[in-house]
PDB file of C-alpha atoms in Angstrom:
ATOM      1  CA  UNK A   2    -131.238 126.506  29.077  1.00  0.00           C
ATOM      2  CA  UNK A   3    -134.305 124.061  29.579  1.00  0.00           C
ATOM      3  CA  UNK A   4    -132.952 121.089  27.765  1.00  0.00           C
ATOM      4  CA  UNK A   5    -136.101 119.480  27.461  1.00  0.00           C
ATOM      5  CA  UNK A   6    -138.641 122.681  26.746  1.00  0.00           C
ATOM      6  CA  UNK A   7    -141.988 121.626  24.853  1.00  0.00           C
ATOM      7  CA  UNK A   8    -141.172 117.687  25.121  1.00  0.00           C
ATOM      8  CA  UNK A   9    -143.596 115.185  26.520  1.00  0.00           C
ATOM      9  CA  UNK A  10    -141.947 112.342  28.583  1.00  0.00           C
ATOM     10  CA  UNK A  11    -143.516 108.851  29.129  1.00  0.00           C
ATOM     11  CA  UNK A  12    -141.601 107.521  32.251  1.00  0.00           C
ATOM     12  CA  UNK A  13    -141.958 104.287  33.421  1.00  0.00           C
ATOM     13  CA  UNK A  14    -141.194 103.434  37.488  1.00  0.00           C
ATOM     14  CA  UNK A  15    -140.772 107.435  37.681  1.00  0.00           C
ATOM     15  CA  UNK A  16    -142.126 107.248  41.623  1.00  0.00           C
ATOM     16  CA  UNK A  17    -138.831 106.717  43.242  1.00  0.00           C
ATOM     17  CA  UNK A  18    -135.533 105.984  43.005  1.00  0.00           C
ATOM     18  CA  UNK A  19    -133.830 106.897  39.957  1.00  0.00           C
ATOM     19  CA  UNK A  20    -136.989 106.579  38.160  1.00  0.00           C
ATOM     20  CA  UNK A  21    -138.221 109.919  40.369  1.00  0.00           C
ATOM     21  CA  UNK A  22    -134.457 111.567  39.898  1.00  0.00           C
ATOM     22  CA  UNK A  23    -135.421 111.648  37.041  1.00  0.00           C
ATOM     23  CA  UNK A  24    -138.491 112.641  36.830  1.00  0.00           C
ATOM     24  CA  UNK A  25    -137.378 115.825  38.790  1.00  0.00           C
ATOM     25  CA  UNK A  26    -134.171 116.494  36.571  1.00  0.00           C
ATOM     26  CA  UNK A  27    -136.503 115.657  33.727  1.00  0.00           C
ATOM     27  CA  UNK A  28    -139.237 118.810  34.610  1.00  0.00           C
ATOM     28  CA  UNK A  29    -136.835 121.300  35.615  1.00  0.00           C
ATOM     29  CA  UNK A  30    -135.937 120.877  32.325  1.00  0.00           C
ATOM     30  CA  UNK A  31    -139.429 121.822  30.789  1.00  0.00           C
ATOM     31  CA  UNK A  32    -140.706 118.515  30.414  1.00  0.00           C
ATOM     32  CA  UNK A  33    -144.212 117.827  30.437  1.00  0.00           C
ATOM     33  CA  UNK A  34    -144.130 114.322  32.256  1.00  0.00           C
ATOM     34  CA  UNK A  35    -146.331 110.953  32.157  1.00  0.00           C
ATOM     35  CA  UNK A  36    -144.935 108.893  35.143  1.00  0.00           C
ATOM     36  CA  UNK A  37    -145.926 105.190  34.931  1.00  0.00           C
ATOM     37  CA  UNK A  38    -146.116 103.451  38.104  1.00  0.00           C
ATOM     38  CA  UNK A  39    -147.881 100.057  39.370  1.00  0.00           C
ATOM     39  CA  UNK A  40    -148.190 101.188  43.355  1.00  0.00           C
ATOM     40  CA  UNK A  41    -150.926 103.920  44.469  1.00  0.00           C
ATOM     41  CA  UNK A  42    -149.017 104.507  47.360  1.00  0.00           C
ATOM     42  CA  UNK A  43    -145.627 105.641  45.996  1.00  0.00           C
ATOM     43  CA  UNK A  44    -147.794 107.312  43.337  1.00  0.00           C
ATOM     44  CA  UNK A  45    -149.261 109.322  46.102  1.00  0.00           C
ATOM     45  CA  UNK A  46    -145.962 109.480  48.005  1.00  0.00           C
ATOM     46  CA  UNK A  47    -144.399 111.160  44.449  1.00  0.00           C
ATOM     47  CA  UNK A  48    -147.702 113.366  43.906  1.00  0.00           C
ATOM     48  CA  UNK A  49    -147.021 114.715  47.273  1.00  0.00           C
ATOM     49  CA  UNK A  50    -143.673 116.565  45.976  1.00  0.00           C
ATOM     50  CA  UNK A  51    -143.696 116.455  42.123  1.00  0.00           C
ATOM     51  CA  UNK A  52    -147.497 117.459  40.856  1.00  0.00           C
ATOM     52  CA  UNK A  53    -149.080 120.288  38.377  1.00  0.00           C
ATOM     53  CA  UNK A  54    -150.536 120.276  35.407  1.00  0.00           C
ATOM     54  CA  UNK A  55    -147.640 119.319  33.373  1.00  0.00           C
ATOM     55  CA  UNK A  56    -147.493 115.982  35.331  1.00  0.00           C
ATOM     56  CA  UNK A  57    -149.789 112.961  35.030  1.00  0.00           C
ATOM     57  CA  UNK A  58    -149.669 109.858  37.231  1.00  0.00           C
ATOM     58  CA  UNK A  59    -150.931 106.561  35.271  1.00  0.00           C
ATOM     59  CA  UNK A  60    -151.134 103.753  37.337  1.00  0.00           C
ATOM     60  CA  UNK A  61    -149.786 100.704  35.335  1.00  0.00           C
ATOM     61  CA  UNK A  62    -147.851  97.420  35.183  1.00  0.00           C
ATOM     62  CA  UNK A  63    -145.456  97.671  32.148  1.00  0.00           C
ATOM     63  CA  UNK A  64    -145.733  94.172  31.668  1.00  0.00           C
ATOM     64  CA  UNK A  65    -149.760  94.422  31.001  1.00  0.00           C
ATOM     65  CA  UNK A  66    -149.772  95.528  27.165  1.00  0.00           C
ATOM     66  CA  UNK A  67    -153.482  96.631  27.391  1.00  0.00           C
ATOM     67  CA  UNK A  68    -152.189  98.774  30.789  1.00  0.00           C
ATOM     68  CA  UNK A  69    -149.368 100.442  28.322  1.00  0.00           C
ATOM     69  CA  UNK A  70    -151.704 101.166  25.871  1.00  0.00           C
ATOM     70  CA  UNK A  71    -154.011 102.525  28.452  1.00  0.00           C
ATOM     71  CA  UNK A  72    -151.313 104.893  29.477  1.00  0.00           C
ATOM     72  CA  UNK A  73    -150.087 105.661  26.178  1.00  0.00           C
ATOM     73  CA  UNK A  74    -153.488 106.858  24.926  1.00  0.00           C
ATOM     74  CA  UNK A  75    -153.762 108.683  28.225  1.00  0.00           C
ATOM     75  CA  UNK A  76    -150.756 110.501  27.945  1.00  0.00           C
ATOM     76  CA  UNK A  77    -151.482 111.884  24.342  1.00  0.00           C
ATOM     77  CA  UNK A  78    -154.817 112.689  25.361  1.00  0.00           C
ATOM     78  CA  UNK A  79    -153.394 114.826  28.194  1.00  0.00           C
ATOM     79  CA  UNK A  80    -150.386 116.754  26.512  1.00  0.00           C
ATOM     80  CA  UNK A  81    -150.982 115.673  22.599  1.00  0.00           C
ATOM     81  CA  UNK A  82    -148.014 114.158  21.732  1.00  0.00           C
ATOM     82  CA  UNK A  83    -145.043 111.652  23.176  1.00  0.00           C
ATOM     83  CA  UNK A  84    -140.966 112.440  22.976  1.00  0.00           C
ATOM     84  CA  UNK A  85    -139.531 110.646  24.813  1.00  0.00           C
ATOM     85  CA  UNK A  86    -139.998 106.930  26.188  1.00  0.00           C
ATOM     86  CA  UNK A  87    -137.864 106.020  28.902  1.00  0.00           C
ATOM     87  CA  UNK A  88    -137.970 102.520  30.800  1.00  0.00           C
ATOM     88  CA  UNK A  89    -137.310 102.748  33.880  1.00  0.00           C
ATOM     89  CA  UNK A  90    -139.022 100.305  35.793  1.00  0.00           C
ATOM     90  CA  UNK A  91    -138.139  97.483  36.841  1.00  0.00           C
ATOM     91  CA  UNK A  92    -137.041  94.843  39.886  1.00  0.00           C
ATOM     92  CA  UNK A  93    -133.789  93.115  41.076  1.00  0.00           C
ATOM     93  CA  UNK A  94    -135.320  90.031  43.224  1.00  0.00           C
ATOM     94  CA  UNK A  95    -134.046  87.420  43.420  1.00  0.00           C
ATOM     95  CA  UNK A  96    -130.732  87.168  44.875  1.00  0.00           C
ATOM     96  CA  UNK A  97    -130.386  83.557  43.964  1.00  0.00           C
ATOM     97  CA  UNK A  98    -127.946  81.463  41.496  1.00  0.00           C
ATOM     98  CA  UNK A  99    -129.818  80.416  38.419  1.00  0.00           C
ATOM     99  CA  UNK A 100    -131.046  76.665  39.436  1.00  0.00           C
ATOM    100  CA  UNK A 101    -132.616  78.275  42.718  1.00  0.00           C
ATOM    101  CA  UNK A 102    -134.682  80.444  40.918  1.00  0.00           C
ATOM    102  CA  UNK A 103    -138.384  79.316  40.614  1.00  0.00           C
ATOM    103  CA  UNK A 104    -140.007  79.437  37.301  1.00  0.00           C
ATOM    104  CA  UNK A 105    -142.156  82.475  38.607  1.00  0.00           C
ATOM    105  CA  UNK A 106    -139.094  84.203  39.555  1.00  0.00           C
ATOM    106  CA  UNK A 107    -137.903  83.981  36.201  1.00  0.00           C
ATOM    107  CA  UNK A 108    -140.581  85.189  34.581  1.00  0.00           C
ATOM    108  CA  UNK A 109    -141.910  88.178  36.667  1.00  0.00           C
ATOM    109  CA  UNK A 110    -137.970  89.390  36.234  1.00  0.00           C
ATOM    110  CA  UNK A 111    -138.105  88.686  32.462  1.00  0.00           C
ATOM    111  CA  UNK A 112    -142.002  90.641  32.363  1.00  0.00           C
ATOM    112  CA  UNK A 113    -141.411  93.595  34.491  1.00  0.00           C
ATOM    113  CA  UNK A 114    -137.428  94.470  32.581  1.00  0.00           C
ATOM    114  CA  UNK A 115    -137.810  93.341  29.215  1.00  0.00           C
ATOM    115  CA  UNK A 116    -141.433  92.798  27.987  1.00  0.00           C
ATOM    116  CA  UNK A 117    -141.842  95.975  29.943  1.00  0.00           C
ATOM    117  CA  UNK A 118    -139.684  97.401  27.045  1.00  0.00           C
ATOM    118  CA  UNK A 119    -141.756  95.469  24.164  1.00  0.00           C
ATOM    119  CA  UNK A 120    -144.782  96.871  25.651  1.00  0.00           C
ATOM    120  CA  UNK A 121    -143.883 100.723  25.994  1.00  0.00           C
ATOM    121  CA  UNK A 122    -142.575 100.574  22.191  1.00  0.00           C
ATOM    122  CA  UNK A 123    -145.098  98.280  20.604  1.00  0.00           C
ATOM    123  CA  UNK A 124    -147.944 100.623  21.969  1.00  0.00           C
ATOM    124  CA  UNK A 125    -145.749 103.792  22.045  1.00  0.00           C
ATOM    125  CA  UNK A 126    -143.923 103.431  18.727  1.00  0.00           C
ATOM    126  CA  UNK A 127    -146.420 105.558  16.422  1.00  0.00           C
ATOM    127  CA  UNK A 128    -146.476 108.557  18.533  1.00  0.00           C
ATOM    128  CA  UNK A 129    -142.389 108.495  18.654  1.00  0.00           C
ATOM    129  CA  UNK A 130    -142.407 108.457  14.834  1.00  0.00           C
ATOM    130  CA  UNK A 131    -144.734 111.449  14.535  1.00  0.00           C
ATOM    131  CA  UNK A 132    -142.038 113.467  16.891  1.00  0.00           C
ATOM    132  CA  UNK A 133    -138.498 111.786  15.702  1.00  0.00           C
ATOM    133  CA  UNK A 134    -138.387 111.340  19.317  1.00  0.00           C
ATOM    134  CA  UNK A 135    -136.116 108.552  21.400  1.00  0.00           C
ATOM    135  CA  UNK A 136    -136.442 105.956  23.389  1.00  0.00           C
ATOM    136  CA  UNK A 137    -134.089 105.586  27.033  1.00  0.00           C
ATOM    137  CA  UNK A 138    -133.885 102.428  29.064  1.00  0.00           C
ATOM    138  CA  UNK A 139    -132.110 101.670  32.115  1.00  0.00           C
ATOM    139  CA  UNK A 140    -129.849  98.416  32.356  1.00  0.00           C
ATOM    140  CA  UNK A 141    -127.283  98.103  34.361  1.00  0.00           C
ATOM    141  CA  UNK A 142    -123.438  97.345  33.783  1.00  0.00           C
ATOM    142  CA  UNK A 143    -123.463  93.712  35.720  1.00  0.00           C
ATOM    143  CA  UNK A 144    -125.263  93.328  31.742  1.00  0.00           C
ATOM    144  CA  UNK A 145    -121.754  92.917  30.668  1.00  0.00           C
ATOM    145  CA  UNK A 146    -119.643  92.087  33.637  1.00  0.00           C
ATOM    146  CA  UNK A 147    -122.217  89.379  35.452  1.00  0.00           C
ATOM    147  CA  UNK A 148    -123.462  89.598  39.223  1.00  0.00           C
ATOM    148  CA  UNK A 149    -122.907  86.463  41.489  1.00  0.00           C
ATOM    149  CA  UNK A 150    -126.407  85.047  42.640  1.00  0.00           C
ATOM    150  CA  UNK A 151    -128.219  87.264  39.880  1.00  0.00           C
ATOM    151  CA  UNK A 152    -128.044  85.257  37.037  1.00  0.00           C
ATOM    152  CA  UNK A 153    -131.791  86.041  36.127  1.00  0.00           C
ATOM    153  CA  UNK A 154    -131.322  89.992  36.692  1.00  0.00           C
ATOM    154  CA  UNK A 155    -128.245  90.143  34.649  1.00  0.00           C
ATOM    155  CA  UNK A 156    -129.669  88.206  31.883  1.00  0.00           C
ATOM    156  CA  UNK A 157    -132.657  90.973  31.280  1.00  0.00           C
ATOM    157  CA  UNK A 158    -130.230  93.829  31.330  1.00  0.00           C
ATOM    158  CA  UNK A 159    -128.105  92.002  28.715  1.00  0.00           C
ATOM    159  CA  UNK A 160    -131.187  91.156  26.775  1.00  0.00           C
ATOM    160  CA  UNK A 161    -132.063  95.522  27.158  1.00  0.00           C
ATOM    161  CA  UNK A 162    -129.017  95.764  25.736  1.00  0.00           C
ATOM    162  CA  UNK A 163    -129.347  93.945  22.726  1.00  0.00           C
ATOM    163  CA  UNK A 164    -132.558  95.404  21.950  1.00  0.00           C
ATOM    164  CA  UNK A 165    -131.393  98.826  22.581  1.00  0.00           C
ATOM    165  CA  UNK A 166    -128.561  97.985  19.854  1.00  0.00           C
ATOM    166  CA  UNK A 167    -131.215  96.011  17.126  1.00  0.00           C
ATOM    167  CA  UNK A 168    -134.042  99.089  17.970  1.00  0.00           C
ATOM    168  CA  UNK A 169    -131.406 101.515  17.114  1.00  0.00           C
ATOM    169  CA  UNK A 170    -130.718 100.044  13.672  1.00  0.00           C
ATOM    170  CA  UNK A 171    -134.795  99.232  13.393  1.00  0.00           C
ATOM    171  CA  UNK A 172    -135.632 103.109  13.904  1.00  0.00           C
ATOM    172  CA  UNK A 173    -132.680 105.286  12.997  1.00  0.00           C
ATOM    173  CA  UNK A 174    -134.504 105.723   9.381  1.00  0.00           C
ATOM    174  CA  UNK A 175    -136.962 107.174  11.121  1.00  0.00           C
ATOM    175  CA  UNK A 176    -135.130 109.643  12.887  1.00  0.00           C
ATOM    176  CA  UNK A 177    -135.698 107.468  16.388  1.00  0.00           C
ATOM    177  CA  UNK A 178    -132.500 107.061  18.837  1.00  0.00           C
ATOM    178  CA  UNK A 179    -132.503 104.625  20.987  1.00  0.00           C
ATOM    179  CA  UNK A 180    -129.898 104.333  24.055  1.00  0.00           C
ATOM    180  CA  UNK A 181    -129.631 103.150  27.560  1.00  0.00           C
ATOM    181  CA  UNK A 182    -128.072 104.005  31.049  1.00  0.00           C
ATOM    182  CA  UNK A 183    -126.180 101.522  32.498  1.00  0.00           C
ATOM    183  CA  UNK A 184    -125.410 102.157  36.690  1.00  0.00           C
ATOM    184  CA  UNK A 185    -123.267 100.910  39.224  1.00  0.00           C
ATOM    185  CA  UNK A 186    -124.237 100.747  42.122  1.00  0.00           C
ATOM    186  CA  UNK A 187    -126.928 103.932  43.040  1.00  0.00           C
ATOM    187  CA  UNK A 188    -128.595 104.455  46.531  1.00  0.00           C
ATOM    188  CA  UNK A 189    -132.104 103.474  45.947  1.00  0.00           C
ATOM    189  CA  UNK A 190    -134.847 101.791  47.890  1.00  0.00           C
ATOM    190  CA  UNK A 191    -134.144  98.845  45.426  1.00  0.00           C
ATOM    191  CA  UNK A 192    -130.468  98.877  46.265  1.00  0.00           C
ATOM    192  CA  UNK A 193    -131.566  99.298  50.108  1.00  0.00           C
ATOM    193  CA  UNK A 194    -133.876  96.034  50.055  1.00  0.00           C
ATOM    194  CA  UNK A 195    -131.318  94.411  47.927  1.00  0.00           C
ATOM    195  CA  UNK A 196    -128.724  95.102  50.292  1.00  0.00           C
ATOM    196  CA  UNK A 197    -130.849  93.822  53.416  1.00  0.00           C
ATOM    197  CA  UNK A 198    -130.761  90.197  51.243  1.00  0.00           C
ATOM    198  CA  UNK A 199    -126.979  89.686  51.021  1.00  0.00           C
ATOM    199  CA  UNK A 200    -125.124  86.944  52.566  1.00  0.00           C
ATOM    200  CA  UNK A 201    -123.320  89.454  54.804  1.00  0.00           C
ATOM    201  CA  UNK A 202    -125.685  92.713  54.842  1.00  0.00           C
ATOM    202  CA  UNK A 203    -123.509  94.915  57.333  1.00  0.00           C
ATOM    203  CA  UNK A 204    -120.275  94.692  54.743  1.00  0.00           C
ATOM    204  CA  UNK A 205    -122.919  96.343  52.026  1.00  0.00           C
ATOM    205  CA  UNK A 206    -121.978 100.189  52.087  1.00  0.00           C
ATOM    206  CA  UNK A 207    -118.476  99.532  51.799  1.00  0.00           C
ATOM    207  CA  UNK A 208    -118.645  96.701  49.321  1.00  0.00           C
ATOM    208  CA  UNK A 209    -120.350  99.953  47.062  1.00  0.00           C
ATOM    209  CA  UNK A 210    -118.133 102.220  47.478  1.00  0.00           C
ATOM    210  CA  UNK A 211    -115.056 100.151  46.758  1.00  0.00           C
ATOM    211  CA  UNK A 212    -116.921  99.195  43.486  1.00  0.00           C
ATOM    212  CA  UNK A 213    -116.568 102.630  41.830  1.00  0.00           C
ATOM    213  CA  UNK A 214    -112.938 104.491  41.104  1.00  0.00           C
ATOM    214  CA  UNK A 215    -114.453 107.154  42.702  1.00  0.00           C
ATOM    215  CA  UNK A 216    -114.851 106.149  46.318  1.00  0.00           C
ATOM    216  CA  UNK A 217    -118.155 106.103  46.558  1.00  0.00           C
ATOM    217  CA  UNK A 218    -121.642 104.900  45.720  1.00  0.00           C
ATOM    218  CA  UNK A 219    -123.536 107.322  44.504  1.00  0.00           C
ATOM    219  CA  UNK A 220    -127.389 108.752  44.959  1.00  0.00           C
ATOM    220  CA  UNK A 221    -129.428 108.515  41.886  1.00  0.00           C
ATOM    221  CA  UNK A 222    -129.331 112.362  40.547  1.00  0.00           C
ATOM    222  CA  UNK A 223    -125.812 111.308  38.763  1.00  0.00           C
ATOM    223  CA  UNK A 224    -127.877 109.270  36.809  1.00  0.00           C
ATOM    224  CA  UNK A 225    -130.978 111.419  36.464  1.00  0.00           C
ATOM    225  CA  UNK A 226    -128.223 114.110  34.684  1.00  0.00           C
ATOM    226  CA  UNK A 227    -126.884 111.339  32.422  1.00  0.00           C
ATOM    227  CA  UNK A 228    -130.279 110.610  31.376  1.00  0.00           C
ATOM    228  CA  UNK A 229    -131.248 113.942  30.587  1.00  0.00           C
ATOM    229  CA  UNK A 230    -128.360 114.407  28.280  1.00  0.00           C
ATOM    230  CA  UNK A 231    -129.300 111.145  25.956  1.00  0.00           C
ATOM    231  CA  UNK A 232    -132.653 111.858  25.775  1.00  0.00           C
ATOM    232  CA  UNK A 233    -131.903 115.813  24.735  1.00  0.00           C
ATOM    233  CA  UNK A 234    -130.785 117.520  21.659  1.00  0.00           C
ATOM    234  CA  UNK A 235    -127.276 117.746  22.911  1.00  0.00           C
ATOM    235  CA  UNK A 236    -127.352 113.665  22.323  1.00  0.00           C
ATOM    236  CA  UNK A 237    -129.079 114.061  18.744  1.00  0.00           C
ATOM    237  CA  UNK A 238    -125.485 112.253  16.649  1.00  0.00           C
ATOM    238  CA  UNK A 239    -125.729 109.346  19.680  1.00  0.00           C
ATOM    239  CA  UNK A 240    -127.567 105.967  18.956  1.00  0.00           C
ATOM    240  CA  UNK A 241    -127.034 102.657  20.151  1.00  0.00           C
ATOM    241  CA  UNK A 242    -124.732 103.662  22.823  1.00  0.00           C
ATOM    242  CA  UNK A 243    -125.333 101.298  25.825  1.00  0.00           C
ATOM    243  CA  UNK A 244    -123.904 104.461  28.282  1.00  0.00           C
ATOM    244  CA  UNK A 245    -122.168 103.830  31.787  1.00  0.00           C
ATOM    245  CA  UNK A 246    -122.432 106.147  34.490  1.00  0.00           C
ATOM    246  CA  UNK A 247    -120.810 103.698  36.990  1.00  0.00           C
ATOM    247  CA  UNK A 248    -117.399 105.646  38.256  1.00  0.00           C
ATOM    248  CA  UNK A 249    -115.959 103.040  36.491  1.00  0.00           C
ATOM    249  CA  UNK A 250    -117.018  99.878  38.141  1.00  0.00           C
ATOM    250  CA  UNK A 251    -116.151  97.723  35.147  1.00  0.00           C
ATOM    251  CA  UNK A 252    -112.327  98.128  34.628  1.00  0.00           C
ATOM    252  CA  UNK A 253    -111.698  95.759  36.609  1.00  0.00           C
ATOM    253  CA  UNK A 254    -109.533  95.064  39.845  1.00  0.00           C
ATOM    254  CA  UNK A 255    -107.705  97.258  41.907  1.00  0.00           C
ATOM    255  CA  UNK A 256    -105.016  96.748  44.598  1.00  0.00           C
ATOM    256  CA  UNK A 257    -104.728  99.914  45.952  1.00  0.00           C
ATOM    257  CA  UNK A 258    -108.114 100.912  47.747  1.00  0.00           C
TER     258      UNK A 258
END
């Protein structure tokens, strides 16, 4: 069963990582797909495996509203019509306590995560109403737990988070969900540079898996088949749900690992 047959997705960082899961998960499901990225190269890099006519590559930065709109136009020109907004993209750096992050820091974190968000559903908002479609974001569940030296990260996922929750109340007369994913730990090329800036980089891999119940840290199709179940029909009675998909990273310590 194709999940996702005759929708139109608007994917933000869809180029890699989870982003490009999901793009994959997202098309064998019979999405038509508009993957927003700000980088030629991985554009190029993602063309190179995942292209056709039922894919279009927009080269954006989510936190450029005139960009977004760009895209958004682009993307109804191409395939008439928008679903499904997911927002994907976004960055991690730094790995600093708060008072050591620079002002520019700050705010390319707080652009890129959560006016990135603003942006897509500002310019994107219209199209969703036309379609009762949804809207998907990625946070993260250090949102509700905290990160040491990531004060500024954390504080955009918990700010996704409480959007997601106010946008769901906002839209649900209109027949618009809106939910969000909220990993662990996933092997990415953002976890891999992340991991490369750690006080102690070689204790990394088994710092992750120790993290999840599980025993291990996963690669980012566990969340590309989370993500395809909140943005399809089989989610339709599901709003407001800030969703883990973490192995259970959250509930706290264990002494038997």
């Amino acid at each position: 069963m194709q999940l996702l047959k005759d929708k139109v997705v608007f994917l933000t960082g869809g180029t890699e990582g989870i982003g490009f899961e999901c793009a994959k998960v997202f098309r064998a499901a019979g999405a038509q797909l508009s993957i927003i990225a700000n980088c030629h190269e991985s554009i190029e890099r993602a063309n190179e495996k995942l292209n056709g006519d039922d894919v279009l590559y927009v080269k954006a930065d989510v936190s450029k509203g005139d960009e977004i709109k760009n895209a958004i136009e682009k993307t109804v020109e191409r395939f008439g019509k928008i679903n499904v907004i997911h927002n994907n993209a976004g960055i991690s750096d730094p790995s600093k306590p708060l008072h050591e992050t620079t002002e520019e820091e700050w705010g390319r974190l707080f652009d890129v995560n959560v006016k990135g968000l603003y942006n897509t559903t500002r310019y994107g908002i219209n199209e969703l109403i036309k379609t009762k479609g949804n809207i998907l974001s990625t946070s993260s569940i250090t949102a509700e737990i905290g990160q040491d030296i990531h004060a500024a990260y954390t504080a955009t996922k918990g700010a996704i988070n409480s959007l997601t929750k106010s946008m769901s109340i906002d839209y649900a007369h209109l027949g618009i969900r809106v939910n969000a994913i909220a990993p662990a730990g996933v092997w990415t090329p953002m976890l891999r540079n992340w991991s490369s800036q750690q006080p102690d980089p070689s204790s990394i891999e088994k710092y992750l898996d120790n993290i999840h119940l599980l025993g291990y840290c996963p690669e980012a199709d566990v969340i590309a088949d989370a993500c395809l179940f909140l943005i399809s029909e089989q989610a339709r009675f599901i709003t407001g749900c800030i969703m883990p998909v973490s192995a259970g990273a959250e509930l706290g310590y264990r002494t038997n690992k």
